[in-house]
mmCIF file of C-alpha atoms in Angstrom:
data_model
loop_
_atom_site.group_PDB
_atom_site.id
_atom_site.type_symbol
_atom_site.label_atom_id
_atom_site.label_comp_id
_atom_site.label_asym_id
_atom_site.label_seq_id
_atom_site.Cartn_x
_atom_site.Cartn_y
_atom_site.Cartn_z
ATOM 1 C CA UNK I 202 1.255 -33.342 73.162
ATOM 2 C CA UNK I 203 3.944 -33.479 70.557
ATOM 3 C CA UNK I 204 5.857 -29.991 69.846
ATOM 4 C CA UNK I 205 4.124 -28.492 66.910
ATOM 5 C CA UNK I 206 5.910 -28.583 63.989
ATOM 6 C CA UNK I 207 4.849 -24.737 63.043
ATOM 7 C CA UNK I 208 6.180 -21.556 64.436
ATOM 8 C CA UNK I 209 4.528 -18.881 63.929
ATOM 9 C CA UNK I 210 4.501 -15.000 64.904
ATOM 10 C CA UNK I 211 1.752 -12.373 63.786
ATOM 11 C CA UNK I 212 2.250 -8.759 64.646
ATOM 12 C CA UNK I 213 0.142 -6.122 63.973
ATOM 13 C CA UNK I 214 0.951 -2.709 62.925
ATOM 14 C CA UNK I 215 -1.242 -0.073 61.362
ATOM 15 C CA UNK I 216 -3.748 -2.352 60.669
ATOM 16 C CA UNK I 217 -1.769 -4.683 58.383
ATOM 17 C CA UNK I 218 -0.554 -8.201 60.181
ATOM 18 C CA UNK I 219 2.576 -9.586 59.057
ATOM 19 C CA UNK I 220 2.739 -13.278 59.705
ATOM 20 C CA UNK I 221 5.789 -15.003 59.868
ATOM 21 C CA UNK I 222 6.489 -19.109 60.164
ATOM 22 C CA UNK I 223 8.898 -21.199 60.085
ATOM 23 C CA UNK I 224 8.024 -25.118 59.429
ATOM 24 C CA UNK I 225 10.196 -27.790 60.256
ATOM 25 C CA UNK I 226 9.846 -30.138 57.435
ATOM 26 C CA UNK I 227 13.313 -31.677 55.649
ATOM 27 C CA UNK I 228 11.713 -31.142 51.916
ATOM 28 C CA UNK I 229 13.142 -33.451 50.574
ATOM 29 C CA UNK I 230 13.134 -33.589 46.768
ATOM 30 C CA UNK I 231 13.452 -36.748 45.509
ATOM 31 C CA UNK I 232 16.609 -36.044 43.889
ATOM 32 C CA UNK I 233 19.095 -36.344 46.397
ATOM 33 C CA UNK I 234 20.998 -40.091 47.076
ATOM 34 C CA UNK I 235 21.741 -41.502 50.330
ATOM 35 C CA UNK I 236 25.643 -41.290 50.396
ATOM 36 C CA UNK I 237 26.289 -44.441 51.702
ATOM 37 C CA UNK I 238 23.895 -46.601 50.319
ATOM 38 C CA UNK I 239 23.627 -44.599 46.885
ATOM 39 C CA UNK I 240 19.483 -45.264 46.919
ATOM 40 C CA UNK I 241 17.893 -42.259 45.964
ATOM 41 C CA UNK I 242 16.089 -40.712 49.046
ATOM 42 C CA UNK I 243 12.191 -40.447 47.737
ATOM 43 C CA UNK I 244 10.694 -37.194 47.782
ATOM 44 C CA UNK I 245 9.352 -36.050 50.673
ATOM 45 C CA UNK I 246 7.825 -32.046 50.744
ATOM 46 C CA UNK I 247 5.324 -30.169 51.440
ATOM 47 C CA UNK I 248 2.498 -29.466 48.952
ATOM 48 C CA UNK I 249 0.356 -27.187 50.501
ATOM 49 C CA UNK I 250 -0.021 -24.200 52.876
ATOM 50 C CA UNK I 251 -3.415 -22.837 54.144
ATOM 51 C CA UNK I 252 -3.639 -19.907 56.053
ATOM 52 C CA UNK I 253 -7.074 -18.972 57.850
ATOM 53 C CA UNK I 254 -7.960 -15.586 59.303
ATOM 54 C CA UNK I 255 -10.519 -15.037 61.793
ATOM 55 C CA UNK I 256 -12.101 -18.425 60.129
ATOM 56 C CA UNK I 257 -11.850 -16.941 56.376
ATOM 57 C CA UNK I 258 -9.160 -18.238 54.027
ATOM 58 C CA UNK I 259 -6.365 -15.389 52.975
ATOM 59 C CA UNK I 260 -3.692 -17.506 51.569
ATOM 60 C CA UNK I 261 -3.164 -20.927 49.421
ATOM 61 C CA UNK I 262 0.242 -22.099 48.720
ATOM 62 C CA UNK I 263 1.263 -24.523 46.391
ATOM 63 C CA UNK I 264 4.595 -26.023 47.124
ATOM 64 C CA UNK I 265 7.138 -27.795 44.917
ATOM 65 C CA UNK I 266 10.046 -29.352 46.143
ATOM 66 C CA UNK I 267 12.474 -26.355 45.654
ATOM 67 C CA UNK I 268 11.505 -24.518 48.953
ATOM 68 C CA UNK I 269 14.437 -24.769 51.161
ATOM 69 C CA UNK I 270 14.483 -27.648 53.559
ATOM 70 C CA UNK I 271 12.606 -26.200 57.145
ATOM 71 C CA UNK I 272 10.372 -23.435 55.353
ATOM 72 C CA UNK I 273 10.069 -20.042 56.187
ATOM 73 C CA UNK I 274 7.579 -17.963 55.459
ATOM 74 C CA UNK I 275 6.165 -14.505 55.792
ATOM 75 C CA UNK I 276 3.259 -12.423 53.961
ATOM 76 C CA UNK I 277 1.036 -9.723 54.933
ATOM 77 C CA UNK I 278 -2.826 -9.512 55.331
ATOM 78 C CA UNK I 279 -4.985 -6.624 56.652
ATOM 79 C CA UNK I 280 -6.280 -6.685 60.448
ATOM 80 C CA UNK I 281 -5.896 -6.191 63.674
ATOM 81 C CA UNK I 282 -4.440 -7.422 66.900
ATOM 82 C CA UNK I 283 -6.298 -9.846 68.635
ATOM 83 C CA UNK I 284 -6.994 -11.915 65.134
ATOM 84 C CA UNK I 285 -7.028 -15.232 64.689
ATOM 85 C CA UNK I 286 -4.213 -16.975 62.305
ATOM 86 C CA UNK I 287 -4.288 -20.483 61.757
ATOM 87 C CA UNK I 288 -1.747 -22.034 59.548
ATOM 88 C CA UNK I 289 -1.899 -25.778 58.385
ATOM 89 C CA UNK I 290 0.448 -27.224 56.231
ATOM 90 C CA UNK I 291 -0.110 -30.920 54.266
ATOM 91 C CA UNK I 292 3.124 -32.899 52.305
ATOM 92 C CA UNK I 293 3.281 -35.437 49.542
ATOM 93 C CA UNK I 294 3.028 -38.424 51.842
ATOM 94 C CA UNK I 295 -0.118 -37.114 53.671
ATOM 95 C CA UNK I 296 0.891 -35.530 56.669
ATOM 96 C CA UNK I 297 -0.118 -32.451 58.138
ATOM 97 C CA UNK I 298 -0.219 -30.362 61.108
ATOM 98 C CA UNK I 299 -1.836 -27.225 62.205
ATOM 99 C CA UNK I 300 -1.734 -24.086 64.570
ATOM 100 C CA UNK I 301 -3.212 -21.426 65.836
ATOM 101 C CA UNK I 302 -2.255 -18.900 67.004
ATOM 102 C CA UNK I 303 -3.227 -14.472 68.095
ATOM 103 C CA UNK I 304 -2.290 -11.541 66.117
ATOM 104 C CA UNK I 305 -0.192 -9.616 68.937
ATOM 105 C CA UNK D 81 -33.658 -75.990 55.401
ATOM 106 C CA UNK D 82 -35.473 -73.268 54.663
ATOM 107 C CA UNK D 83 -34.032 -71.054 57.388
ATOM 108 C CA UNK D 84 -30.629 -71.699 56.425
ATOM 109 C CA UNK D 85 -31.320 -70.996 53.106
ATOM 110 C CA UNK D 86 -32.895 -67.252 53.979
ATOM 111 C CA UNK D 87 -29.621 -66.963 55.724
ATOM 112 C CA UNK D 88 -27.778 -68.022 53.369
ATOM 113 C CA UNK D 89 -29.401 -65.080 51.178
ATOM 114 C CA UNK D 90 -29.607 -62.257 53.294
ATOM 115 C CA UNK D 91 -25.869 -62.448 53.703
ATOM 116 C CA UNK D 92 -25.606 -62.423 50.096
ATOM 117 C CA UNK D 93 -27.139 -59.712 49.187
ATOM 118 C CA UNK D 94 -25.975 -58.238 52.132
ATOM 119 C CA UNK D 95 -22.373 -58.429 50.897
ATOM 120 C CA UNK D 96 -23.182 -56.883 47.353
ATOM 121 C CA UNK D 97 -25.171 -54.126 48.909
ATOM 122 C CA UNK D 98 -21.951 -53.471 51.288
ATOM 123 C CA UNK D 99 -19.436 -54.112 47.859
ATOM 124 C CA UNK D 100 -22.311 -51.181 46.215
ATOM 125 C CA UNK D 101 -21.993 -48.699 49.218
ATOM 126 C CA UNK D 102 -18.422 -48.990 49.644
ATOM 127 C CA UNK D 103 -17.804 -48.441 45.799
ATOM 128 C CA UNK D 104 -20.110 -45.142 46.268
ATOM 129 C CA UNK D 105 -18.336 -44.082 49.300
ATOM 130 C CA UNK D 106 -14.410 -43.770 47.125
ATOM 131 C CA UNK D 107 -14.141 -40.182 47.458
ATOM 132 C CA UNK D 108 -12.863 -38.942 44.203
ATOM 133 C CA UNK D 109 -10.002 -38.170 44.167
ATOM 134 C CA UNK D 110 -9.229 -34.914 43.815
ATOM 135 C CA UNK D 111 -5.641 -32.968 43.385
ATOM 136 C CA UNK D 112 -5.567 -29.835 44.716
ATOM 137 C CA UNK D 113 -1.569 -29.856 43.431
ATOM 138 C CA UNK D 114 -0.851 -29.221 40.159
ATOM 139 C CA UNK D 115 1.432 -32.217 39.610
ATOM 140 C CA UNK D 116 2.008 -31.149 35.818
ATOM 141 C CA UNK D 117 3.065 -28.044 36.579
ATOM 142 C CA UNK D 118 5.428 -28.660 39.275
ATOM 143 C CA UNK D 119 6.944 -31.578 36.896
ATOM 144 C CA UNK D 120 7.115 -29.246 33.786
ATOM 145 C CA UNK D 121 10.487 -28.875 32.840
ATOM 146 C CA UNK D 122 10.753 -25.661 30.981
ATOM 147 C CA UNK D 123 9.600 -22.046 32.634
ATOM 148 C CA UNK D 124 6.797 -22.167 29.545
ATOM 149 C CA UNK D 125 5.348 -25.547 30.529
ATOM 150 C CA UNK D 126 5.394 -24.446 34.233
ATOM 151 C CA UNK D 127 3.872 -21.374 33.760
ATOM 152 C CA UNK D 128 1.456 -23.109 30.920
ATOM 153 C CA UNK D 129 0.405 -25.488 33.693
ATOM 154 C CA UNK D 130 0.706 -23.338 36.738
ATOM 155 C CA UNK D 131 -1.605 -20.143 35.199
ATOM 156 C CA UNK D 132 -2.778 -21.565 31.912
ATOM 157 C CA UNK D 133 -0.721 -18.918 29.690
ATOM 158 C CA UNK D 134 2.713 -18.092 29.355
ATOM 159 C CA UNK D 135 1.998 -14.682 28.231
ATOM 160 C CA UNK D 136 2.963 -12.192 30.876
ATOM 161 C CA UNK D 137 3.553 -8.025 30.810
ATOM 162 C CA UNK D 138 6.793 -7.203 32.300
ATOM 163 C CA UNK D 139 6.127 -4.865 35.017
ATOM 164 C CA UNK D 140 7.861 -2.792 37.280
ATOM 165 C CA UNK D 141 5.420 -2.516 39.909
ATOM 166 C CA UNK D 142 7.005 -5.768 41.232
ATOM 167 C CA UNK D 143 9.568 -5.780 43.642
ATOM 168 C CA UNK D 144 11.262 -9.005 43.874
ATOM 169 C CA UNK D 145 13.997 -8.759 47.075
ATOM 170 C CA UNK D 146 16.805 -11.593 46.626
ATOM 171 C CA UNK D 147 20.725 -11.474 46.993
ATOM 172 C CA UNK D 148 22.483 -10.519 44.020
ATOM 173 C CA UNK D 149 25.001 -13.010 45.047
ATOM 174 C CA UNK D 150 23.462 -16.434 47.476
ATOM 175 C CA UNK D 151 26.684 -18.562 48.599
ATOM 176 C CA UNK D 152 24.254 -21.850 49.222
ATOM 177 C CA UNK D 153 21.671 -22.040 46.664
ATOM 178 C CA UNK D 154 19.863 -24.181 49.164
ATOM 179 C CA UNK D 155 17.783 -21.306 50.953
ATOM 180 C CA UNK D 156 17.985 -18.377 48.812
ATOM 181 C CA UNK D 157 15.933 -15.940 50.529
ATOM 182 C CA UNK D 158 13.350 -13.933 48.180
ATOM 183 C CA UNK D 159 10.645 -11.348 49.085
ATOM 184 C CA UNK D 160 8.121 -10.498 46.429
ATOM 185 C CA UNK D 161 5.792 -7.775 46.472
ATOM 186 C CA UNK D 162 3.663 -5.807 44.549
ATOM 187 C CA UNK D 163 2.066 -2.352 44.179
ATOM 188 C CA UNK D 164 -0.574 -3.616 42.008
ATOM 189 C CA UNK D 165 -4.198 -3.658 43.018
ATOM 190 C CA UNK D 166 -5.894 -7.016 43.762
ATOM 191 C CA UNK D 167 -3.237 -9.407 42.927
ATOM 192 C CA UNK D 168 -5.131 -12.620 43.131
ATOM 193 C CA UNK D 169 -1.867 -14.764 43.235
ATOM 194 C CA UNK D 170 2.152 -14.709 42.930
ATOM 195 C CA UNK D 171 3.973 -17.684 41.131
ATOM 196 C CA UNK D 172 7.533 -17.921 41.960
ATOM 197 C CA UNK D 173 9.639 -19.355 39.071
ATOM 198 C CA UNK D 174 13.541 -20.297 39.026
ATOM 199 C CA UNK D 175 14.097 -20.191 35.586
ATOM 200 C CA UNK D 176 17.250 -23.293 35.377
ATOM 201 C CA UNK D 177 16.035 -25.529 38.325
ATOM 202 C CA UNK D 178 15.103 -29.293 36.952
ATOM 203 C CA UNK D 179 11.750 -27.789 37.483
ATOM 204 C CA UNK D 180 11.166 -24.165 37.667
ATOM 205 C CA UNK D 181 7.993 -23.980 39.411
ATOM 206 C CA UNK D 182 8.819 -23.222 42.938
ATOM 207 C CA UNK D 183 5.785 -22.035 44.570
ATOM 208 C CA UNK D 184 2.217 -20.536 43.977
ATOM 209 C CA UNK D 185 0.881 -18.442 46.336
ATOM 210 C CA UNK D 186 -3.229 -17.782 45.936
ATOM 211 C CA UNK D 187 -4.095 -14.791 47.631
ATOM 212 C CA UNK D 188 -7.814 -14.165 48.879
ATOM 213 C CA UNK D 189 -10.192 -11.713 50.670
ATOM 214 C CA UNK D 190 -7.395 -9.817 53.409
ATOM 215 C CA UNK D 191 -4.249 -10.914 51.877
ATOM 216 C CA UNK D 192 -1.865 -8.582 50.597
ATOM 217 C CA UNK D 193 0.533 -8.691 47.812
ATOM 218 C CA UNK D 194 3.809 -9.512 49.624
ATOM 219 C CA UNK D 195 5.570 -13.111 50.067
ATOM 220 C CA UNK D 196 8.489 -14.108 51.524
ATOM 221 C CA UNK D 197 10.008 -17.252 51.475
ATOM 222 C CA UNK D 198 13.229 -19.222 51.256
ATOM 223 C CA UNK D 199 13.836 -20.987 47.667
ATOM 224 C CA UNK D 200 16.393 -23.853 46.699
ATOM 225 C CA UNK D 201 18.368 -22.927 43.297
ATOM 226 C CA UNK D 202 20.456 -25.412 41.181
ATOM 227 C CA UNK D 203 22.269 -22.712 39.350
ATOM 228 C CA UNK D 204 22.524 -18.668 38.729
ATOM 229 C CA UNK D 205 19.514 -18.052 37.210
ATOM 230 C CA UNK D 206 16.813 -15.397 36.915
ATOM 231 C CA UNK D 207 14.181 -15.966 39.498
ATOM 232 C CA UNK D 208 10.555 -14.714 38.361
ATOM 233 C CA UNK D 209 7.578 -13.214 40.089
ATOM 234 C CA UNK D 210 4.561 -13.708 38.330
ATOM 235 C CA UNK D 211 1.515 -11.666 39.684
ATOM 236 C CA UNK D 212 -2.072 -12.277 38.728
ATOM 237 C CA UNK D 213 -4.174 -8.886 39.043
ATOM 238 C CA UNK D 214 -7.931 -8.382 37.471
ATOM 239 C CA UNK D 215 -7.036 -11.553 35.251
ATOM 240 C CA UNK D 216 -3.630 -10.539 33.811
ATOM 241 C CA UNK D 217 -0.285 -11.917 34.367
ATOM 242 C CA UNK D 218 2.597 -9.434 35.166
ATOM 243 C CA UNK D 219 6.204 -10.471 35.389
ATOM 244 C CA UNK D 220 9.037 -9.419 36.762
ATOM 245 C CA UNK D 221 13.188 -11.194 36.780
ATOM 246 C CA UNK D 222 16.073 -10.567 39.026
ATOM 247 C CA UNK D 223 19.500 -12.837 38.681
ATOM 248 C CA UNK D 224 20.966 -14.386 41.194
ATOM 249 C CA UNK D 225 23.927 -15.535 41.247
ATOM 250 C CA UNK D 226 24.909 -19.441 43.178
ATOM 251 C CA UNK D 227 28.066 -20.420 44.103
ATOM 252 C CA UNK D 228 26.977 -23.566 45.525
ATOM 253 C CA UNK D 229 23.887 -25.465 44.013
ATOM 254 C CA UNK D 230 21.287 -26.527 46.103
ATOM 255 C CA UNK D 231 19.236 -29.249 44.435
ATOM 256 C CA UNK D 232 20.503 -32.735 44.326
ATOM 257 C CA UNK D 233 24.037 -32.862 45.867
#
C-alpha cells in the first residue's frame, strides 16, 4: 500500500485530545509560474479537512490556497485515550486520502 | 419483418429510457467550498461570503499566537484559541493577501476552540481570528510582520 499521505498524532491528557497532522500536499496556488517555462503552475490545494471522532464529526475545514505548502495542523477536542480519530482530507482536483488512527 | 421491426423498437426505447435514467442519475452538484469567498478580494467580501456579515465585536477572549516578526511568509505559524463558550467556528483572515480568506474551521459536538495551523502571507499584515459563538461573530487582529512574501514568487 502506498505511504499515507497524513501524519497524524493524538494524545490524550486530562480528558482533552490534542490532535496534531501534518499533510503532505504542495498547495499550490495558482499563482506561482514555472521559472523556466514562465506557464503559470495551475492551482492545486486542498479544500477540505474532515475530522471524525469515535464515528461523529468534530471538525470541518475549509481551505484556501494560502495554507502553507505540506499542512500542519493541530486542534483540540474532548476525550479519552483509546478514541478513534480519523482525518480525511479532499483538494481542488479531486483527490483525497484518509487515516485513522488511536488517541494514545 | 415483423421481428426485426420489434427489435428495432425495443432498442429504441430502450436507449431513451437509458438517456432518461442517466439524466436522473447527475448528482447535483453540490459545493461544499465556498468558492466566492475564498475568491473575494477584500477582508469585507471574504468575511461577507465566508459568515454572511462583516459585522464582528472585537474581543479579547481570543488569543491569536503568531510571530511578531515571520522571516518566510510562506508558513507563518498561527494558533488561535478562544475562551468563549461554544464557538461553533474560527475563520482565519490575512487581511493584504490577494485573497484574505485563509481558512474556516467548523467546529462540532467535542471540538474545542483552539486551531493551529501554518498560513502563507504576501505581506505584513494583520491576521484575524474570527470566532462564531451562540450566533455572533467576535474578532480579534495581531500584525505580523514578513520579510519575505510567500504567495506568488
Amino acid at each position: 500500500m502506498a505511504k499515507s499521505s497524513i501524519k497524524v498524532r493524538a494524545k490524550a491528557k486530562n480528558g482533552v485530545v490534542t490532535v496534531k497532522a501534518l499533510i503532505s500536499h504542495k498547495m499550490e496556488t495558482g499563482l506561482r509560474k514555472d521559472k523556466k517555462t514562465g506557464k503559470v503552475i495551475p492551482a492545486h490545494f486542498i479544500e477540505e479537512v474532515n475530522c471524525e471522532h469515535n464515528g461523529a464529526a468534530v471538525m470541518n475545514a475549509e481551505w484556501g490556497v494560502a495554507i502553507s505548502k505540506n499542512p500542519y495542523l493541530s486542534f483540540k477536542l474532548a476525550g479519552a485515550s483509546g478514541d478513534k480519530i480519523k482525518l480525511t482530507w479532499k483538494d481542488n482536483t479531486g483527490k483525497s486520502d484518509s487515516l485513522e488512527t488511536k488517541v494514545k | 419483418m415483423q421481428r426485426r421491426h420489434f427489435l428495432k423498437n425495443t432498442m429504441a426505447t430502450g436507449a431513451v429510457a437509458l438517456a432518461a435514467t442517466s439524466g436522473l442519475l447527475v448528482p447535483v452538484q453540490v459545493l461544499a467550498w465556498n468558492k466566492k469567498a475564498f475568491d473575494a478580494k477584500d477582508v469585507q467580501g471574504a468575511m461577507k461570503g465566508s459568515l454572511g456579515t462583516e459585522l464582528t465585536e472585537a474581543s479579547d477572549k481570543i488569543k491569536i499566537k503568531a510571530p511578531d516578526i515571520a522571516e518566510n511568509g510562506a508558513v507563518v505559524p498561527v494558533t488561535i484559541s478562544s475562551t468563549l463558550a461554544n464557538v461553533t467556528s474560527i475563520t482565519v483572515l490575512s487581511e493584504k493577501n490577494g485573497t484574505p480568506l485563509v481558512a474556516k474551521f467548523n467546529l462540532k459536538g467535542k471540538a474545542e476552540a483552539f486551531i493551529s495551523t501554518r498560513i502563507k502571507m504576501g505581506k505584513t499584515s494583520n491576521v484575524i481570528a474570527i470566532c462564531e459563538s451562540g450566533g455572533k461573530f467576535y474578532s480579534a487582529r495581531k500584525e505580523v510582520k514578513v520579510t519575505i512574501g510567500g504567495c506568488g514568487g
